Coordinates of C-alpha atoms in Angstrom, one line a residue:
Chain V
M6 CA 0.1 0.0 -0.1
R7 CA 1.7 3.2 -0.6
T8 CA 1.5 5.2 2.2
H9 CA 2.9 9.0 1.2
R10 CA 4.3 10.4 -2.2
W11 CA 8.0 9.9 -2.8
F12 CA 8.2 13.7 -2.3
T13 CA 6.6 14.4 1.2
P14 CA 8.9 12.9 3.8
W15 CA 11.7 15.9 1.6
V16 CA 9.1 18.4 1.9
L17 CA 8.7 18.1 5.9
L18 CA 12.7 18.2 5.8
V19 CA 13.3 20.6 3.6
P20 CA 13.5 24.0 6.7
A21 CA 15.8 21.5 8.7
L22 CA 18.1 20.3 6.2
V23 CA 18.3 24.2 5.1
W24 CA 18.8 25.0 8.9
L25 CA 21.7 22.2 9.3
L26 CA 23.7 23.2 5.9
T27 CA 23.3 26.6 6.1
F28 CA 24.1 27.1 10.2
T29 CA 26.0 23.8 11.1
V30 CA 26.8 21.9 7.9
W31 CA 28.3 24.8 6.4
P32 CA 30.4 27.0 8.9
S33 CA 32.2 24.6 9.9
L34 CA 33.8 24.3 7.2
N35 CA 34.3 27.4 6.4
T36 CA 35.9 27.7 9.8
L37 CA 38.5 25.8 8.5
R38 CA 38.5 27.9 5.2
L39 CA 38.3 30.9 7.4
S40 CA 41.7 30.2 9.8
F41 CA 43.9 30.5 6.9
T42 CA 42.9 33.8 5.8
D43 CA 42.9 37.2 7.5
A44 CA 39.9 38.1 7.0
R45 CA 37.8 40.9 9.2
P46 CA 35.0 41.1 11.4
L47 CA 33.9 44.2 8.9
G48 CA 33.8 42.3 5.4
G49 CA 35.7 43.0 2.9
D50 CA 38.3 40.5 0.9
A51 CA 40.2 38.1 2.7
G52 CA 43.1 37.8 1.9
W53 CA 45.3 34.1 1.9
V54 CA 47.0 34.0 4.3
G55 CA 48.6 30.2 4.9
L56 CA 50.1 28.5 8.3
R57 CA 50.3 32.1 9.7
N58 CA 47.7 31.8 12.2
Y59 CA 48.6 28.3 13.7
T60 CA 52.1 29.6 13.8
D61 CA 50.8 32.8 15.5
L62 CA 49.3 30.3 17.7
L63 CA 52.1 28.2 19.2
H64 CA 53.1 31.9 20.1
D65 CA 50.7 33.1 21.7
S66 CA 51.1 33.2 25.4
Q67 CA 47.3 34.0 26.5
V68 CA 46.4 31.0 24.0
W69 CA 48.6 29.0 26.2
S70 CA 47.4 30.4 29.7
A71 CA 43.4 29.6 28.2
L72 CA 44.9 25.2 27.6
L73 CA 46.1 25.3 31.2
N74 CA 42.9 27.0 32.5
S75 CA 40.9 24.7 30.2
V76 CA 42.8 21.4 31.7
V77 CA 42.6 22.9 35.3
Y78 CA 38.8 23.7 34.9
M79 CA 38.3 19.9 33.1
A80 CA 40.4 18.0 36.0
I81 CA 38.3 19.9 38.8
C82 CA 34.7 19.8 36.9
L83 CA 35.5 15.8 35.7
P84 CA 35.2 14.1 38.8
L85 CA 33.2 16.6 40.8
L86 CA 30.0 16.7 38.1
T87 CA 30.2 13.1 37.6
V88 CA 30.0 11.6 40.8
L89 CA 27.8 14.6 42.9
P90 CA 24.7 14.4 40.7
L91 CA 24.7 11.0 40.9
L92 CA 24.3 11.2 44.7
V93 CA 21.8 14.1 44.6
A94 CA 19.8 12.2 42.0
I95 CA 19.6 9.1 44.4
L96 CA 18.3 11.4 47.3
V97 CA 15.4 13.1 45.5
E98 CA 14.8 9.4 44.0
R99 CA 12.8 8.3 46.4
K100 CA 9.3 9.6 46.7
L101 CA 8.9 11.4 49.8
K102 CA 6.3 14.2 50.8
G103 CA 7.5 16.9 49.0
I104 CA 9.6 15.6 46.1
A105 CA 8.6 17.5 43.6
F106 CA 9.8 20.3 45.2
F107 CA 13.3 19.9 46.0
R108 CA 13.6 18.5 42.5
T109 CA 12.0 21.7 40.7
A110 CA 14.4 23.5 43.5
F111 CA 17.8 21.9 42.2
Y112 CA 17.5 22.4 39.4
T113 CA 17.0 26.3 39.5
P114 CA 20.5 27.1 38.9
V115 CA 20.5 25.5 34.8
I116 CA 17.1 27.3 34.0
A117 CA 19.1 30.6 35.1
S118 CA 20.7 32.0 32.4
A119 CA 24.7 32.5 32.5
V120 CA 24.9 35.6 33.5
V121 CA 22.5 36.4 36.3
V122 CA 24.4 33.0 37.9
G123 CA 27.6 34.4 37.2
L124 CA 26.3 38.4 38.7
L125 CA 24.9 36.4 41.6
W126 CA 28.6 35.0 42.0
T127 CA 29.9 37.8 41.8
W128 CA 27.7 39.9 44.5
L129 CA 28.8 36.6 46.5
L130 CA 32.4 36.8 46.3
D131 CA 33.0 40.1 46.6
D132 CA 35.5 41.5 48.4
R133 CA 33.1 42.6 50.8
G134 CA 30.4 40.4 49.8
V135 CA 28.7 37.7 52.1
I136 CA 31.0 34.8 52.1
N137 CA 34.4 36.7 53.2
N138 CA 31.9 38.6 55.5
V139 CA 30.4 35.4 57.2
A140 CA 34.5 33.8 56.6
T141 CA 36.0 36.2 58.6
A142 CA 33.4 37.4 61.7
L143 CA 33.5 33.4 62.6
H144 CA 37.7 33.3 62.0
V145 CA 37.5 31.1 59.1
L146 CA 39.8 33.5 57.3
Q147 CA 42.2 36.4 58.7
H148 CA 41.3 38.4 55.6
P149 CA 39.0 38.9 52.8
L150 CA 39.9 36.0 50.3
P151 CA 40.4 38.5 46.7
F152 CA 38.0 35.4 44.7
L153 CA 37.6 38.0 41.4
T154 CA 40.9 39.4 40.9
D155 CA 43.3 36.7 41.9
R156 CA 44.9 34.7 38.7
W157 CA 43.9 30.9 40.6
L158 CA 41.1 31.6 42.2
V159 CA 39.4 33.4 39.4
V160 CA 39.5 29.7 37.9
F161 CA 38.1 28.0 41.3
S162 CA 35.1 30.7 41.9
A163 CA 34.5 29.7 38.4
I164 CA 34.6 25.5 38.5
S165 CA 32.8 26.4 41.6
L166 CA 29.4 27.9 40.3
T167 CA 30.0 25.7 36.9
V168 CA 29.9 22.8 39.3
W169 CA 26.8 24.5 41.3
K170 CA 24.6 25.2 38.2
G171 CA 25.9 22.3 36.2
L172 CA 24.2 20.0 39.8
G173 CA 20.8 20.3 38.7
Y174 CA 21.6 19.1 35.4
Y175 CA 23.3 16.1 35.8
M176 CA 20.8 15.1 38.3
I177 CA 18.3 14.9 35.8
V178 CA 20.0 13.1 33.1
Y179 CA 21.4 10.4 36.0
L180 CA 17.1 10.7 37.1
A181 CA 16.6 8.7 34.1
A182 CA 18.7 6.4 33.9
L183 CA 18.0 5.4 37.8
G184 CA 14.5 4.7 37.1
N185 CA 16.0 1.8 35.0
V186 CA 18.2 0.2 37.8
C187 CA 16.6 -2.7 38.7
K188 CA 15.0 -2.8 42.1
E189 CA 15.3 -6.5 43.0
L190 CA 18.3 -6.4 43.0
H191 CA 18.6 -3.8 45.2
E192 CA 16.7 -5.2 47.4
A193 CA 18.3 -9.0 47.2
A194 CA 21.2 -7.0 48.1
A195 CA 19.8 -5.6 51.4
M196 CA 18.2 -9.5 51.9
D197 CA 21.9 -10.3 52.4
G198 CA 22.6 -7.2 55.2
A199 CA 24.1 -5.0 52.0
G200 CA 24.5 -1.7 53.3
T201 CA 23.5 1.8 51.8
L202 CA 27.8 1.9 51.0
R203 CA 27.6 -1.6 49.6
R204 CA 24.5 -1.5 47.6
F205 CA 26.0 2.0 46.4
F206 CA 28.5 0.3 44.6
S207 CA 28.1 -2.7 43.6
V208 CA 24.6 -2.2 42.6
T209 CA 24.3 1.2 41.3
V210 CA 27.0 2.5 39.9
P211 CA 27.5 -1.2 37.6
A212 CA 24.2 0.0 36.7
V213 CA 24.2 3.8 35.8
R214 CA 28.1 2.7 34.4
G215 CA 27.3 4.0 31.1
T216 CA 25.5 6.8 32.0
M217 CA 28.4 7.6 34.5
F218 CA 30.7 8.0 31.2
L219 CA 28.2 9.8 29.1
V220 CA 28.0 12.5 32.0
A221 CA 31.9 12.1 31.8
I222 CA 32.0 13.2 28.0
L223 CA 29.3 16.2 29.0
V224 CA 30.9 17.7 31.6
S225 CA 34.5 17.3 30.1
V226 CA 33.5 19.2 26.7
A227 CA 31.1 21.6 28.5
A228 CA 34.5 22.0 30.6
L229 CA 36.8 23.1 27.7
R230 CA 33.5 25.2 26.3
V231 CA 33.2 27.4 28.7
F232 CA 32.8 31.4 28.4
S233 CA 29.8 33.3 30.3
E234 CA 31.5 32.3 33.7
I235 CA 34.9 33.6 33.3
Y236 CA 33.4 36.8 31.4
I237 CA 31.1 37.8 34.0
L238 CA 33.1 37.3 36.7
T239 CA 36.2 38.6 35.5
G240 CA 33.7 41.9 34.2
G241 CA 34.8 40.8 31.0
K242 CA 38.4 41.0 31.0
G243 CA 39.8 37.3 32.0
G244 CA 41.2 38.4 35.2
P245 CA 44.7 39.9 36.0
G246 CA 46.7 40.3 32.4
G247 CA 43.5 38.6 30.9
E248 CA 45.5 35.5 32.1
D249 CA 41.8 33.7 32.9
S250 CA 40.9 33.9 29.7
S251 CA 39.5 30.3 28.2
L252 CA 39.8 29.8 24.4
V253 CA 36.0 30.9 24.0
M254 CA 36.8 34.3 25.7
L255 CA 39.8 34.6 23.1
I256 CA 37.4 33.5 20.6
Q257 CA 35.6 35.8 20.8
Q258 CA 37.6 39.0 21.8
Y259 CA 39.0 38.6 18.5
A260 CA 35.3 38.4 16.5
G261 CA 34.3 41.8 17.5
G262 CA 34.9 45.6 17.0
F263 CA 37.7 47.1 14.2
Y264 CA 40.3 45.5 15.0
G265 CA 38.6 41.9 15.3
D266 CA 40.7 39.0 13.3
L267 CA 38.1 36.4 11.3
G268 CA 41.1 34.3 10.4
Y269 CA 43.2 34.3 13.8
A270 CA 39.5 33.8 15.6
S271 CA 39.1 31.0 13.0
A272 CA 42.8 29.2 14.2
L273 CA 41.4 29.1 17.5
S274 CA 38.2 27.6 16.8
V275 CA 40.2 24.6 15.4
L276 CA 42.2 24.8 18.5
L277 CA 39.1 24.1 20.4
F278 CA 37.3 21.4 18.2
V279 CA 40.9 19.4 18.6
V280 CA 40.9 19.9 22.3
T281 CA 36.7 18.7 23.1
L282 CA 38.2 15.7 20.8
V283 CA 40.5 14.4 23.3
P284 CA 37.9 13.9 26.4
M285 CA 35.3 12.5 23.8
L286 CA 38.1 9.8 22.3
V287 CA 39.6 8.9 25.7
L288 CA 36.2 8.5 27.8
A289 CA 35.2 6.7 24.7
R290 CA 37.9 4.1 24.7
I291 CA 38.0 3.6 28.3
N292 CA 34.5 2.6 28.3
N293 CA 35.0 0.1 25.5
R294 CA 37.8 -1.6 27.6
S295 CA 36.0 -2.1 30.6
E296 CA 32.7 -2.9 28.8
R297 CA 35.6 -6.0 27.1
Chain O
M5 CA -8.5 5.5 38.9
T6 CA -7.6 6.1 42.3
A7 CA -7.5 2.3 43.2
V8 CA -4.9 1.3 40.7
A9 CA -2.6 4.4 41.5
E10 CA -2.4 2.7 45.2
A11 CA -2.0 -0.6 44.5
P12 CA 1.7 -0.4 43.1
R13 CA 2.1 1.9 46.4
Q14 CA 1.4 -0.6 48.6
K15 CA 2.6 -3.6 47.5
R16 CA 5.7 -1.8 47.3
R17 CA 6.0 -0.6 50.8
R18 CA 5.9 -3.9 52.2
T19 CA 9.2 -4.9 51.0
P20 CA 12.0 -4.0 53.0
I21 CA 14.0 -1.3 50.6
S22 CA 11.6 0.6 50.2
E23 CA 10.2 0.9 53.5
A24 CA 11.8 4.1 54.4
G25 CA 12.6 4.1 58.8
T26 CA 12.5 6.9 60.0
G27 CA 15.9 8.1 61.3
E28 CA 16.4 7.2 57.1
K29 CA 14.0 9.9 56.5
V30 CA 15.4 12.2 58.7
V31 CA 18.8 11.6 57.1
R32 CA 17.4 12.2 54.0
Y33 CA 14.8 15.4 54.3
V34 CA 18.3 17.1 56.0
L35 CA 20.3 16.0 53.4
L36 CA 17.5 17.7 51.5
V37 CA 17.5 20.8 52.8
F38 CA 21.1 21.1 52.9
V39 CA 21.3 20.8 48.9
L40 CA 18.2 23.0 49.1
V41 CA 20.1 26.2 51.0
I42 CA 23.1 25.4 48.6
T43 CA 21.4 25.8 45.2
V44 CA 18.5 28.2 46.2
G45 CA 20.1 30.2 49.0
P46 CA 22.7 32.4 46.4
F47 CA 19.0 33.2 44.6
L48 CA 17.6 34.5 47.8
W49 CA 20.0 36.4 48.8
E50 CA 20.2 38.4 45.8
L51 CA 16.4 38.5 45.4
S52 CA 16.7 39.9 48.9
T53 CA 20.0 42.4 48.3
S54 CA 17.1 43.5 45.3
L55 CA 14.8 44.8 47.9
K56 CA 17.5 46.4 50.7
G57 CA 17.0 50.4 50.6
A58 CA 20.1 52.9 50.0
G59 CA 20.2 53.3 53.8
E60 CA 21.1 49.9 54.5
D61 CA 24.2 48.4 55.0
I62 CA 24.5 45.5 52.3
Y63 CA 28.1 45.0 53.4
T64 CA 27.7 44.3 56.8
T65 CA 29.6 41.2 58.7
N66 CA 25.8 40.8 60.0
P67 CA 23.8 39.8 57.7
Q68 CA 20.4 39.8 57.4
L69 CA 18.6 37.7 54.4
I70 CA 15.4 39.7 55.4
P71 CA 15.2 43.1 54.2
H72 CA 14.7 46.1 56.9
Q73 CA 13.3 48.7 54.7
P74 CA 11.9 46.6 51.9
T75 CA 11.8 48.8 48.6
L76 CA 11.4 48.4 45.0
S77 CA 13.1 51.9 44.1
N78 CA 16.3 49.4 42.7
Y79 CA 14.2 47.9 40.1
A80 CA 13.1 51.7 39.5
H81 CA 16.6 52.7 38.6
V82 CA 16.4 49.6 36.8
A83 CA 14.5 51.2 34.2
Q84 CA 16.1 54.8 34.5
S85 CA 19.1 53.5 33.8
I86 CA 18.8 51.0 30.9
P87 CA 15.6 50.4 28.3
V88 CA 14.9 47.3 29.9
W89 CA 11.5 46.6 29.1
R90 CA 12.9 47.2 25.4
Y91 CA 15.6 44.4 26.3
I92 CA 13.3 42.4 27.7
G93 CA 10.7 42.3 24.7
N94 CA 13.8 42.2 22.5
S95 CA 14.4 38.9 24.4
L96 CA 10.8 37.7 24.0
I97 CA 11.1 38.6 19.7
V98 CA 14.0 35.8 20.0
A99 CA 12.9 33.4 22.3
A100 CA 9.3 33.2 20.5
L101 CA 10.9 33.2 17.0
T102 CA 13.5 30.5 18.3
V103 CA 10.6 28.3 20.0
A104 CA 8.4 28.6 16.8
G105 CA 11.6 27.5 14.5
N106 CA 12.4 23.7 16.6
V107 CA 8.2 23.3 17.5
I108 CA 7.2 23.2 13.8
F109 CA 10.5 22.6 11.4
A110 CA 12.0 19.6 14.4
T111 CA 8.8 18.5 14.3
L112 CA 8.6 18.1 10.6
A113 CA 11.9 16.9 10.1
G114 CA 11.8 14.2 12.9
Y115 CA 8.2 12.9 12.0
A116 CA 9.4 12.7 8.7
I117 CA 12.7 10.5 9.3
A118 CA 10.9 7.8 11.9
R119 CA 7.2 7.3 10.1
L120 CA 8.3 7.1 6.9
R121 CA 10.1 5.4 4.5
F122 CA 12.4 7.0 1.8
G123 CA 15.6 6.5 0.2
G124 CA 18.5 8.6 2.2
R125 CA 17.0 8.0 5.3
R126 CA 19.6 6.0 7.5
I127 CA 22.3 9.5 5.5
V128 CA 20.3 11.9 6.9
L129 CA 19.6 10.8 9.9
G130 CA 23.0 10.5 10.7
L131 CA 23.8 14.0 9.6
F132 CA 21.8 15.0 12.2
L133 CA 23.6 12.8 14.6
A134 CA 27.2 14.2 13.2
T135 CA 26.5 17.7 14.3
L136 CA 26.2 16.9 17.7
V137 CA 29.7 16.0 18.1
L138 CA 30.3 19.6 17.1
P139 CA 30.4 21.9 20.5
G140 CA 28.6 25.7 19.0
E141 CA 31.4 27.5 19.8
V142 CA 33.5 25.9 17.6
T143 CA 31.3 27.2 14.4
I144 CA 30.8 30.6 15.8
I145 CA 32.8 32.4 14.2
S146 CA 32.1 31.3 10.8
Q147 CA 27.9 31.1 11.5
F148 CA 28.9 35.0 13.1
V149 CA 30.5 35.7 9.0
T150 CA 27.1 33.7 7.4
V151 CA 25.1 36.0 9.0
R152 CA 26.6 38.4 8.1
D153 CA 27.1 38.4 4.7
L154 CA 22.8 37.2 4.6
G155 CA 22.5 41.1 5.9
F156 CA 21.6 39.9 9.3
A157 CA 24.0 41.5 11.5
D158 CA 22.9 43.4 14.2
S159 CA 19.2 42.6 14.4
L160 CA 17.7 40.4 16.7
L161 CA 16.8 38.1 13.4
G162 CA 20.3 37.8 12.9
V163 CA 20.1 36.2 17.1
A164 CA 17.4 33.7 16.3
L165 CA 18.5 32.6 13.4
P166 CA 20.9 30.0 13.5
G167 CA 18.9 28.3 16.8
M168 CA 15.5 28.3 15.4
V169 CA 16.1 24.6 14.4
A170 CA 18.5 22.8 16.7
A171 CA 19.3 18.8 15.8
L172 CA 18.9 17.8 19.3
N173 CA 15.7 18.4 19.0
V174 CA 14.9 17.2 15.8
L175 CA 16.5 13.7 17.1
L176 CA 14.3 14.3 20.7
L177 CA 11.3 13.9 18.2
Y178 CA 12.6 11.6 15.5
N179 CA 12.6 9.0 19.4
A180 CA 9.2 10.3 20.6
F181 CA 8.3 9.4 17.4
R182 CA 9.6 6.2 16.9
M183 CA 8.4 5.0 20.0
L184 CA 4.8 5.1 18.8
P185 CA 3.6 1.7 17.7
G186 CA 3.1 1.1 14.1
D187 CA -0.7 0.1 14.0
I188 CA -1.6 3.7 14.9
D189 CA -0.7 4.4 11.5
Q190 CA -1.8 1.4 9.2
A191 CA -5.8 2.2 10.7
A192 CA -5.3 6.1 10.0
I193 CA -4.2 4.9 6.5
V194 CA -6.9 2.5 6.1
D195 CA -8.9 5.4 7.0
G196 CA -7.2 6.4 4.5
A197 CA -5.8 9.6 6.0
N198 CA -2.7 11.5 4.3
V199 CA 0.3 12.2 5.9
W200 CA -0.8 15.3 7.1
Q201 CA -3.6 14.2 9.4
R202 CA -1.8 11.4 10.7
L203 CA 0.7 13.6 11.8
T204 CA -1.1 16.2 13.2
R205 CA -3.9 14.2 14.4
V206 CA -2.5 10.9 15.6
S207 CA 0.4 11.4 16.0
L208 CA 1.1 14.3 17.0
P209 CA -1.1 14.6 20.8
A210 CA 0.6 11.7 21.5
V211 CA 4.5 12.8 21.2
R212 CA 3.2 16.1 23.6
G213 CA 5.8 15.9 26.2
T214 CA 8.5 15.6 24.4
L215 CA 7.1 18.5 22.4
A216 CA 7.1 20.3 25.5
V217 CA 10.7 19.3 26.5
V218 CA 11.4 20.5 23.2
A219 CA 9.5 24.2 24.1
I220 CA 10.2 24.7 27.4
F221 CA 14.0 23.8 26.8
A222 CA 14.1 26.0 23.1
F223 CA 13.1 29.8 25.2
I224 CA 15.4 29.3 27.8
Q225 CA 18.2 29.0 25.7
A226 CA 17.0 31.6 23.6
W227 CA 16.6 33.7 27.0
D228 CA 19.8 33.1 28.0
D229 CA 21.9 33.0 25.7
F230 CA 25.0 35.6 26.5
L231 CA 27.8 34.6 23.8
W232 CA 25.9 34.8 20.3
P233 CA 23.6 37.9 20.7
L234 CA 27.0 39.8 22.3
L235 CA 28.6 38.8 18.9
V236 CA 25.9 39.5 16.6
I237 CA 24.5 43.1 18.2
T238 CA 26.4 45.9 18.4
T239 CA 23.2 48.4 18.8
P240 CA 23.0 49.3 22.4
G241 CA 19.1 49.6 21.4
K242 CA 18.8 46.4 20.3
Y243 CA 20.7 44.3 22.5
T244 CA 19.0 41.0 24.6
L245 CA 18.2 41.2 28.7
T246 CA 21.3 38.9 29.4
V247 CA 23.4 41.6 27.3
G248 CA 21.8 44.4 28.8
L249 CA 22.1 43.3 32.3
Q250 CA 25.9 42.7 31.4
Y251 CA 26.3 46.3 30.1
L252 CA 24.2 47.7 33.4
S253 CA 26.8 45.6 35.6
G254 CA 29.4 47.0 33.3
T255 CA 28.2 50.8 33.6
F256 CA 27.0 50.8 37.8
V257 CA 29.4 48.7 39.2
S258 CA 29.0 50.6 42.2
D259 CA 25.6 50.1 43.2
K260 CA 25.2 45.9 43.7
R261 CA 21.2 46.7 44.8
M262 CA 20.8 47.5 41.5
I263 CA 22.3 45.1 39.4
A264 CA 20.4 42.6 42.4
A265 CA 17.5 44.2 41.0
G266 CA 18.4 44.0 37.3
T267 CA 19.7 40.0 37.5
M268 CA 15.9 39.8 39.6
I269 CA 13.8 41.0 35.8
A270 CA 16.1 38.7 33.7
F271 CA 14.9 35.6 36.1
I272 CA 11.8 35.6 37.8
P273 CA 10.3 35.9 34.2
I274 CA 11.5 32.4 33.4
A275 CA 11.3 31.0 37.0
V276 CA 7.9 31.6 37.2
I277 CA 7.4 29.9 33.7
F278 CA 9.4 27.4 34.6
S279 CA 7.5 26.6 37.4
V280 CA 4.1 26.1 36.2
L281 CA 5.4 24.6 33.0
Q282 CA 7.1 22.0 34.9
R283 CA 5.2 19.1 35.7
Y284 CA 5.2 18.5 32.0
F285 CA 8.7 19.5 31.7
F286 CA 9.5 16.3 34.3
K287 CA 6.8 14.1 32.7
G288 CA 8.6 14.8 29.4
V289 CA 12.5 13.3 30.4
E290 CA 10.5 10.7 32.4
E291 CA 9.4 9.6 28.8
G292 CA 13.2 9.7 27.7
G293 CA 13.1 13.2 26.1
V294 CA 16.2 14.7 27.7
K295 CA 18.8 11.7 27.0
G296 CA 22.0 13.7 27.6

């Protein structure tokens, strides 16, 4: 039985395909092309410059500090955001009175804009903000800590912001996975006298292992793509001497204005892509090997 | 209905694992409240700051959550300093275009791939899947070049355009349509329904949950986005709310009360929308709407 004419699927697909080709497929090819040119933000003819943008990258100290920031960012976010949201998901999985309220509340930081959240934390972490004030009043700190102006404290502040904002998001991802954990297995383990900790490691973790790898990949790639957190916490400056800038912040800086350099920004984009491939490939490999 | 819903719960209560003792319940609630304070506390502190009068010391080492002289004057000052209503309008225009584009075009494409047979179906699906590996920031520079060459630089349409069809949403709807039983189409075909009638009357009502997730996420993403509008818009009058907010904080750094009021203006609408729609969101997630 003929269910549709041959062109019907294509008619339905046209808008989505046009969008995909115009705003994703073509730009990704064009990024590579632009990275060999000296294109300017305001248009005009772009000249071919060969590998110059890439050789400039290697000698740019800002690129190296951005890469260092990225590695530190990823190294801290990865364990925290792979484990903490799982624990929170287990906490809200049980159907207690008012659990829907807690789930929604824990998700609040996710729906807020990174700009809103960044400004919120700028106020909390201010030299005279509530965190410094309370910590000095309780004599936890002798002097207020310069959370927003110190080279490394800025990075750690941005990391805590990322972890705080990501908690609810990955909690939901884990919550969907926990639904598939075999209840009988849990009960059998409990009957055999396995404690909470034991059940967590021998029943829950193996059951959500695939999801943990997925979350680990999402967290690492997100950490390498960080922009708004650092941008807002440092007022767009990237900390002292711009040393706290992330790769995406550098891309943004070269993208605009009369002095912008889209060719160099494109070379940075290609670098960003290569860097995000690393954790994806490494984690996928570990996952494959441990499955065997 | 009640009896059906009640039965499994009672059955579960008899099993040892699901029976939370009073002690365990107390521990769970204590932990829930602890996470609640961490996730929602900063928002409350910002709200409190935005309501404090000029005569109230906000830098005190003895912080008070409840304002002594509650006032809305900080909100009025925000409206006097930046055209906040226009920024809200700009953000709404971008968000409306993004939601409409994703709901309509991703539905059409997802339906075609999931429910219609045609040559090249797998290639199309693969194309949408492949773009997921690509972080958006990697192509943002050449996306900007594309939008500029199309003549949409410095316009709200230029801000909305690339996000109007997201590959992820096409895949989410593809997944939802694919899960529907095959018989429902057969019955409609026998009745002589064409593709359009089958889509709008048979399949679409069955994927409402996923559609809600797509719409909510599209709205949140457009409303919260910062980097892209920051690149595209150069005229202050065309700023979206997030860019305007960053502009406000850069210009009036001295008054934390005003910045707090500005962040609340950006946050409260999305918080209200989300809390009204959260039921559909979490239901959609349970249906498999979000898989990372």
